[in-house]
Amino acid sequence: MSLELDGEARLDLALVQRVLLRDDRHAFAQLMRRHQAKVRAQLRRLCQGDAARADDLAQETFLLVWRKLESFRGDARFSTWLFRIAHHCFLQSHRQLRTTRETSDADKAPTAEPAAAQPLGLQHDLERALQLLPDAERMVLLYHSQLGLSHEETAEILALPLGTVKSHVLRGKARLRDLLQAYQANPPSGVAI
Amino acid sequence: MTSPIEHDDVFEQLLRDSGPDPVPDQGFVDATMALLPPGRRRRRWSLIWPSFATGMGIATWQLHDSALLAPLFQPVTSGLWPHNLSLLLVAVISVLLCFSAALLSDA
């Protein structure tokens, strides 16, 4: 896959080279500073607001990146590769959590109290509607529509075929619209999520 | 009257705006840097000498009976060290070291 690198991606690549060639810890710290905000935010979203768990996963992600940096071949953006590792860490932790809570019907329930303040109005409805989507569609929309990544990058992060990502985006959006229209036509009061 | 979410632009904007807000550092980078294990590179390159010795050992074991090399080593058994044997050894060692270095860099 050929890749057009913009300034940001080229800077990432230069920092990666410095870490690899000179074992430069300052370059790695700089890489982390550049990306921690988005990675932690995305993990918080995936962990449904559990900030402590998300930060543990973010730390695990960056430690893994330090160990595996040689395997970054530069055929994707560094940020895509990083999100892929973060997503992998999340999935592993999610599976472990599921195993320990197998008896409870925890699939759709939030795993912790949301840390952020509740948004209002349409945004609030959207938050709720997103939680009602099937996991695969919600994940695809999180990366593609909310983080603004391309279909290709989303496919790379989630390890899904490109066609599947595109169809999840279309289906997810259609389902979201239906849910939001239903909310607007008939606003729910005190609906438990 | 149409709902705002029926407009593609409004809907897309709504989705983008609902994306996660970036999280401020608040010591995260420093805390994670403190957990990094010491230099990866030294550990990796320290493998080169054991790998080289193992390679040489296997090569000697495989080739010591070879009819091809026997004439070359014959003078050594009688106490002589031919000049071309030194050159051959230097060449073999250089090639092996370069090969090991290339493999380790790739890995």
Tab-separated table of C-alpha atoms in Angstrom:
chain	number	residue	atom	x	y	z
A	1	MET	CA	0.000	0.000	0.000
A	2	SER	CA	1.565	3.319	-1.010
A	3	LEU	CA	1.088	6.105	1.451
A	4	GLU	CA	1.087	9.869	0.995
A	5	LEU	CA	2.615	11.242	4.163
A	6	ASP	CA	1.691	14.705	5.378
A	7	GLY	CA	3.905	16.811	7.655
A	8	GLU	CA	2.561	15.275	10.849
A	9	ALA	CA	3.070	11.716	9.632
A	10	ARG	CA	6.588	12.551	8.431
A	11	LEU	CA	7.445	13.980	11.840
A	12	ASP	CA	6.163	10.794	13.480
A	13	LEU	CA	8.290	8.732	11.121
A	14	ALA	CA	11.387	10.796	11.905
A	15	LEU	CA	10.809	10.331	15.634
A	16	VAL	CA	10.354	6.595	15.159
A	17	GLN	CA	13.658	6.451	13.259
A	18	ARG	CA	15.409	8.288	16.087
A	19	VAL	CA	14.056	5.827	18.640
A	20	LEU	CA	15.090	2.861	16.522
A	21	LEU	CA	18.519	4.052	15.487
A	22	ARG	CA	19.672	5.800	18.666
A	23	ASP	CA	17.434	4.288	21.309
A	24	ASP	CA	16.346	7.895	21.879
A	25	ARG	CA	13.964	7.999	24.834
A	26	HIS	CA	13.291	11.726	24.371
A	27	ALA	CA	12.028	11.032	20.854
A	28	PHE	CA	9.739	8.362	22.254
A	29	ALA	CA	8.449	10.765	24.916
A	30	GLN	CA	7.756	13.270	22.141
A	31	LEU	CA	5.835	10.627	20.171
A	32	MET	CA	3.810	9.886	23.258
A	33	ARG	CA	3.093	13.582	23.897
A	34	ARG	CA	1.866	13.950	20.335
A	35	HIS	CA	-0.575	11.055	20.528
A	36	GLN	CA	-1.540	10.395	24.144
A	37	ALA	CA	-4.490	12.811	24.130
A	38	LYS	CA	-6.325	11.080	21.293
A	39	VAL	CA	-5.409	7.548	22.317
A	40	ARG	CA	-6.557	8.091	25.885
A	41	ALA	CA	-9.732	9.815	24.722
A	42	GLN	CA	-10.553	6.980	22.362
A	43	LEU	CA	-9.865	4.362	25.028
A	44	ARG	CA	-12.101	6.260	27.463
A	45	ARG	CA	-14.828	6.157	24.853
A	46	LEU	CA	-14.301	2.429	24.287
A	47	CYS	CA	-14.270	1.823	28.051
A	48	GLN	CA	-17.516	3.787	28.288
A	49	GLY	CA	-16.120	6.507	30.502
A	50	ASP	CA	-13.997	4.382	32.845
A	51	ALA	CA	-11.031	6.787	32.905
A	52	ALA	CA	-8.819	4.718	35.217
A	53	ARG	CA	-9.157	1.579	33.124
A	54	ALA	CA	-8.645	3.570	29.927
A	55	ASP	CA	-5.436	5.126	31.269
A	56	ASP	CA	-4.111	1.721	32.334
A	57	LEU	CA	-4.789	0.479	28.818
A	58	ALA	CA	-3.125	3.559	27.317
A	59	GLN	CA	-0.042	2.920	29.418
A	60	GLU	CA	-0.033	-0.731	28.358
A	61	THR	CA	-0.371	0.434	24.749
A	62	PHE	CA	2.672	2.728	24.880
A	63	LEU	CA	4.792	0.113	26.660
A	64	LEU	CA	3.878	-2.349	23.928
A	65	VAL	CA	4.725	0.253	21.287
A	66	TRP	CA	8.175	0.720	22.860
A	67	ARG	CA	8.804	-3.013	22.756
A	68	LYS	CA	7.411	-3.593	19.267
A	69	LEU	CA	8.544	-0.433	17.512
A	70	GLU	CA	10.822	-2.400	15.173
A	71	SER	CA	7.762	-4.051	13.677
A	72	PHE	CA	6.400	-0.677	12.525
A	73	ARG	CA	7.272	-0.779	8.841
A	74	GLY	CA	5.970	2.629	7.841
A	75	ASP	CA	3.419	1.245	5.367
A	76	ALA	CA	0.673	2.921	7.425
A	77	ARG	CA	0.659	6.106	9.470
A	78	PHE	CA	2.201	5.772	12.904
A	79	SER	CA	-1.085	6.975	14.427
A	80	THR	CA	-3.010	4.197	12.636
A	81	TRP	CA	-0.550	1.601	13.902
A	82	LEU	CA	-0.797	3.068	17.405
A	83	PHE	CA	-4.614	3.020	17.397
A	84	ARG	CA	-4.496	-0.570	16.218
A	85	ILE	CA	-2.360	-1.566	19.203
A	86	ALA	CA	-4.594	0.422	21.562
A	87	HIS	CA	-7.657	-1.310	20.131
A	88	HIS	CA	-5.991	-4.694	20.529
A	89	CYS	CA	-5.215	-3.904	24.206
A	90	PHE	CA	-8.823	-2.837	24.707
A	91	LEU	CA	-10.187	-6.035	23.127
A	92	GLN	CA	-7.961	-8.211	25.310
A	93	SER	CA	-9.024	-6.414	28.454
A	94	HIS	CA	-12.671	-6.507	27.335
A	95	ARG	CA	-12.489	-10.269	26.864
A	96	GLN	CA	-10.950	-10.752	30.308
A	97	LEU	CA	-13.609	-8.551	31.863
A	98	ARG	CA	-16.314	-10.487	30.058
A	99	THR	CA	-14.976	-13.797	31.309
A	100	THR	CA	-14.984	-12.610	34.899
A	101	ARG	CA	-18.519	-11.229	34.558
A	102	GLU	CA	-19.915	-14.039	32.477
A	103	THR	CA	-22.810	-14.692	34.788
A	104	SER	CA	-24.159	-11.151	34.623
A	105	ASP	CA	-25.819	-9.695	31.573
A	106	ALA	CA	-23.119	-7.031	31.249
A	107	ASP	CA	-23.027	-6.860	27.447
A	108	LYS	CA	-24.956	-3.661	27.053
A	109	ALA	CA	-24.541	-2.155	30.477
A	110	PRO	CA	-21.847	0.476	31.012
A	111	THR	CA	-18.908	-0.924	32.980
A	112	ALA	CA	-18.486	2.224	35.043
A	113	GLU	CA	-20.050	5.538	35.837
A	114	PRO	CA	-19.414	7.945	32.960
A	115	ALA	CA	-16.704	10.395	33.975
A	116	ALA	CA	-17.750	13.188	31.622
A	117	ALA	CA	-20.693	15.449	32.186
A	118	GLN	CA	-23.832	14.326	30.367
A	119	PRO	CA	-24.318	16.133	27.091
A	120	LEU	CA	-27.690	17.660	26.415
A	121	GLY	CA	-30.279	17.540	23.634
A	122	LEU	CA	-29.469	15.987	20.299
A	123	GLN	CA	-25.917	15.188	21.384
A	124	HIS	CA	-27.286	13.298	24.379
A	125	ASP	CA	-29.665	11.348	22.136
A	126	LEU	CA	-26.770	10.528	19.834
A	127	GLU	CA	-24.713	9.197	22.747
A	128	ARG	CA	-27.563	6.918	23.718
A	129	ALA	CA	-28.272	5.857	20.167
A	130	LEU	CA	-24.602	4.941	19.668
A	131	GLN	CA	-24.770	2.631	22.669
A	132	LEU	CA	-27.678	0.801	21.038
A	133	LEU	CA	-25.775	-0.015	17.860
A	134	PRO	CA	-24.211	-3.454	17.370
A	135	ASP	CA	-20.580	-3.490	18.588
A	136	ALA	CA	-19.040	-3.731	15.121
A	137	GLU	CA	-21.000	-0.762	13.755
A	138	ARG	CA	-20.333	1.330	16.850
A	139	MET	CA	-16.572	0.669	16.659
A	140	VAL	CA	-16.436	1.544	12.973
A	141	LEU	CA	-18.344	4.787	13.535
A	142	LEU	CA	-16.106	5.682	16.476
A	143	TYR	CA	-12.984	5.527	14.340
A	144	HIS	CA	-14.338	6.644	10.987
A	145	SER	CA	-16.977	9.259	11.757
A	146	GLN	CA	-15.954	10.507	15.174
A	147	LEU	CA	-12.152	10.414	14.944
A	148	GLY	CA	-12.267	11.278	11.257
A	149	LEU	CA	-10.062	8.412	10.038
A	150	SER	CA	-10.392	7.105	6.490
A	151	HIS	CA	-12.126	3.825	5.630
A	152	GLU	CA	-8.700	2.289	4.965
A	153	GLU	CA	-7.274	3.392	8.302
A	154	THR	CA	-10.374	2.160	10.136
A	155	ALA	CA	-10.067	-1.204	8.380
A	156	GLU	CA	-6.392	-1.374	9.376
A	157	ILE	CA	-7.103	-0.591	13.036
A	158	LEU	CA	-10.024	-2.963	13.410
A	159	ALA	CA	-8.437	-5.664	11.218
A	160	LEU	CA	-11.572	-5.805	9.058
A	161	PRO	CA	-11.911	-6.003	5.272
A	162	LEU	CA	-12.407	-2.599	3.633
A	163	GLY	CA	-15.801	-3.600	2.215
A	164	THR	CA	-17.038	-4.628	5.650
A	165	VAL	CA	-15.984	-1.270	7.103
A	166	LYS	CA	-17.809	0.612	4.352
A	167	SER	CA	-20.990	-1.367	4.832
A	168	HIS	CA	-20.808	-0.980	8.634
A	169	VAL	CA	-20.480	2.783	8.180
A	170	LEU	CA	-23.536	2.937	5.932
A	171	ARG	CA	-25.627	0.609	8.064
A	172	GLY	CA	-24.531	2.243	11.318
A	173	LYS	CA	-25.407	5.722	10.090
A	174	ALA	CA	-28.779	4.596	8.772
A	175	ARG	CA	-29.551	2.918	12.077
A	176	LEU	CA	-28.428	5.986	14.014
A	177	ARG	CA	-30.669	8.240	11.945
A	178	ASP	CA	-33.648	5.960	12.567
A	179	LEU	CA	-32.952	5.915	16.298
A	180	LEU	CA	-32.516	9.679	16.472
A	181	GLN	CA	-35.662	10.327	14.472
A	182	ALA	CA	-37.555	8.010	16.776
A	183	TYR	CA	-36.178	9.896	19.805
A	184	GLN	CA	-37.123	13.243	18.315
A	185	ALA	CA	-40.600	12.116	17.370
A	186	ASN	CA	-41.113	10.539	20.768
A	187	PRO	CA	-38.602	11.886	23.326
A	188	PRO	CA	-37.875	9.221	25.939
A	189	SER	CA	-38.183	10.240	29.564
A	190	GLY	CA	-35.996	8.545	32.147
A	191	VAL	CA	-34.970	5.722	29.864
A	192	ALA	CA	-32.396	3.527	31.493
A	193	ILE	CA	-29.440	2.798	29.234
B	1	MET	CA	-40.815	20.424	8.602
B	2	THR	CA	-37.705	18.267	8.290
B	3	SER	CA	-35.566	17.240	11.218
B	4	PRO	CA	-31.994	18.599	11.275
B	5	ILE	CA	-30.553	15.088	11.238
B	6	GLU	CA	-32.104	14.436	7.823
B	7	HIS	CA	-29.459	16.758	6.380
B	8	ASP	CA	-26.240	14.870	5.689
B	9	ASP	CA	-23.994	17.775	6.649
B	10	VAL	CA	-25.722	18.351	9.965
B	11	PHE	CA	-25.660	14.657	10.778
B	12	GLU	CA	-21.966	14.291	9.874
B	13	GLN	CA	-21.109	17.376	11.915
B	14	LEU	CA	-23.083	16.034	14.852
B	15	LEU	CA	-21.159	12.758	14.671
B	16	ARG	CA	-17.807	14.543	14.473
B	17	ASP	CA	-18.690	16.817	17.384
B	18	SER	CA	-19.626	13.820	19.476
B	19	GLY	CA	-16.094	12.436	19.091
B	20	PRO	CA	-14.030	12.046	22.236
B	21	ASP	CA	-12.375	15.216	23.598
B	22	PRO	CA	-8.574	14.987	23.810
B	23	VAL	CA	-7.357	14.198	27.328
B	24	PRO	CA	-4.762	16.556	28.880
B	25	ASP	CA	-1.415	14.960	29.733
B	26	GLN	CA	-1.470	15.583	33.533
B	27	GLY	CA	1.703	13.575	34.118
B	28	PHE	CA	0.726	10.605	31.965
B	29	VAL	CA	3.801	10.769	29.716
B	30	ASP	CA	6.260	11.096	32.601
B	31	ALA	CA	4.622	8.235	34.487
B	32	THR	CA	4.746	5.994	31.418
B	33	MET	CA	8.344	6.958	30.583
B	34	ALA	CA	9.332	5.869	34.095
B	35	LEU	CA	7.954	2.398	33.350
B	36	LEU	CA	9.900	1.872	30.102
B	37	PRO	CA	12.415	-0.953	30.293
B	38	PRO	CA	16.079	-0.037	29.637
B	39	GLY	CA	17.442	0.231	26.082
B	40	ARG	CA	16.181	-2.296	23.649
B	41	ARG	CA	19.077	-1.847	21.215
B	42	ARG	CA	21.880	-3.044	23.514
B	43	ARG	CA	19.975	-6.202	24.320
B	44	ARG	CA	19.361	-6.907	20.655
B	45	TRP	CA	22.978	-6.349	19.584
B	46	SER	CA	24.324	-8.382	22.464
B	47	LEU	CA	22.921	-11.379	20.596
B	48	ILE	CA	25.401	-10.962	17.768
B	49	TRP	CA	28.395	-12.699	19.410
B	50	PRO	CA	26.549	-15.813	20.642
B	51	SER	CA	24.852	-16.027	17.211
B	52	PHE	CA	28.192	-15.686	15.465
B	53	ALA	CA	29.864	-18.320	17.665
B	54	THR	CA	26.950	-20.714	17.121
B	55	GLY	CA	27.122	-20.178	13.349
B	56	MET	CA	30.867	-20.786	13.272
B	57	GLY	CA	30.472	-23.910	15.410
B	58	ILE	CA	27.819	-25.363	13.112
B	59	ALA	CA	29.876	-24.515	10.017
B	60	THR	CA	33.017	-26.180	11.472
B	61	TRP	CA	31.068	-29.256	12.507
B	62	GLN	CA	29.549	-29.588	9.028
B	63	LEU	CA	32.713	-28.862	7.041
B	64	HIS	CA	35.596	-30.338	9.025
B	65	ASP	CA	35.517	-33.590	6.996
B	66	SER	CA	34.920	-31.859	3.689
B	67	ALA	CA	37.333	-32.867	0.940
B	68	LEU	CA	37.090	-29.350	-0.388
B	69	LEU	CA	38.639	-27.760	2.689
B	70	ALA	CA	41.024	-30.546	3.706
B	71	PRO	CA	43.937	-29.373	1.476
B	72	LEU	CA	43.606	-25.907	2.915
B	73	PHE	CA	43.933	-27.053	6.531
B	74	GLN	CA	46.590	-29.743	5.872
B	75	PRO	CA	49.576	-27.370	6.321
B	76	VAL	CA	48.134	-26.196	9.675
B	77	THR	CA	48.411	-29.720	11.084
B	78	SER	CA	52.096	-29.697	10.159
B	79	GLY	CA	52.702	-26.393	11.918
B	80	LEU	CA	52.416	-23.992	8.969
B	81	TRP	CA	49.881	-21.183	8.534
B	82	PRO	CA	49.352	-20.408	4.861
B	83	HIS	CA	48.650	-16.797	3.876
B	84	ASN	CA	45.567	-17.683	1.809
B	85	LEU	CA	44.003	-19.441	4.829
B	86	SER	CA	44.178	-16.168	6.801
B	87	LEU	CA	42.497	-14.345	3.929
B	88	LEU	CA	39.803	-16.994	3.684
B	89	LEU	CA	39.091	-16.837	7.428
B	90	VAL	CA	38.899	-13.028	7.394
B	91	ALA	CA	36.510	-13.165	4.421
B	92	VAL	CA	34.291	-15.816	6.044
B	93	ILE	CA	34.183	-13.973	9.385
B	94	SER	CA	33.353	-10.663	7.661
B	95	VAL	CA	30.569	-12.204	5.646
B	96	LEU	CA	29.127	-13.928	8.705
B	97	LEU	CA	29.253	-10.739	10.780
B	98	CYS	CA	27.610	-8.675	8.031
B	99	PHE	CA	24.933	-11.331	7.565
B	100	SER	CA	24.213	-11.512	11.318
B	101	ALA	CA	24.087	-7.713	11.557
B	102	ALA	CA	21.685	-7.489	8.600
B	103	LEU	CA	19.416	-10.177	10.074
B	104	LEU	CA	19.352	-8.504	13.484
B	105	SER	CA	18.614	-5.086	11.968
B	106	ASP	CA	15.699	-6.548	10.017
B	107	ALA	CA	14.364	-8.373	13.038
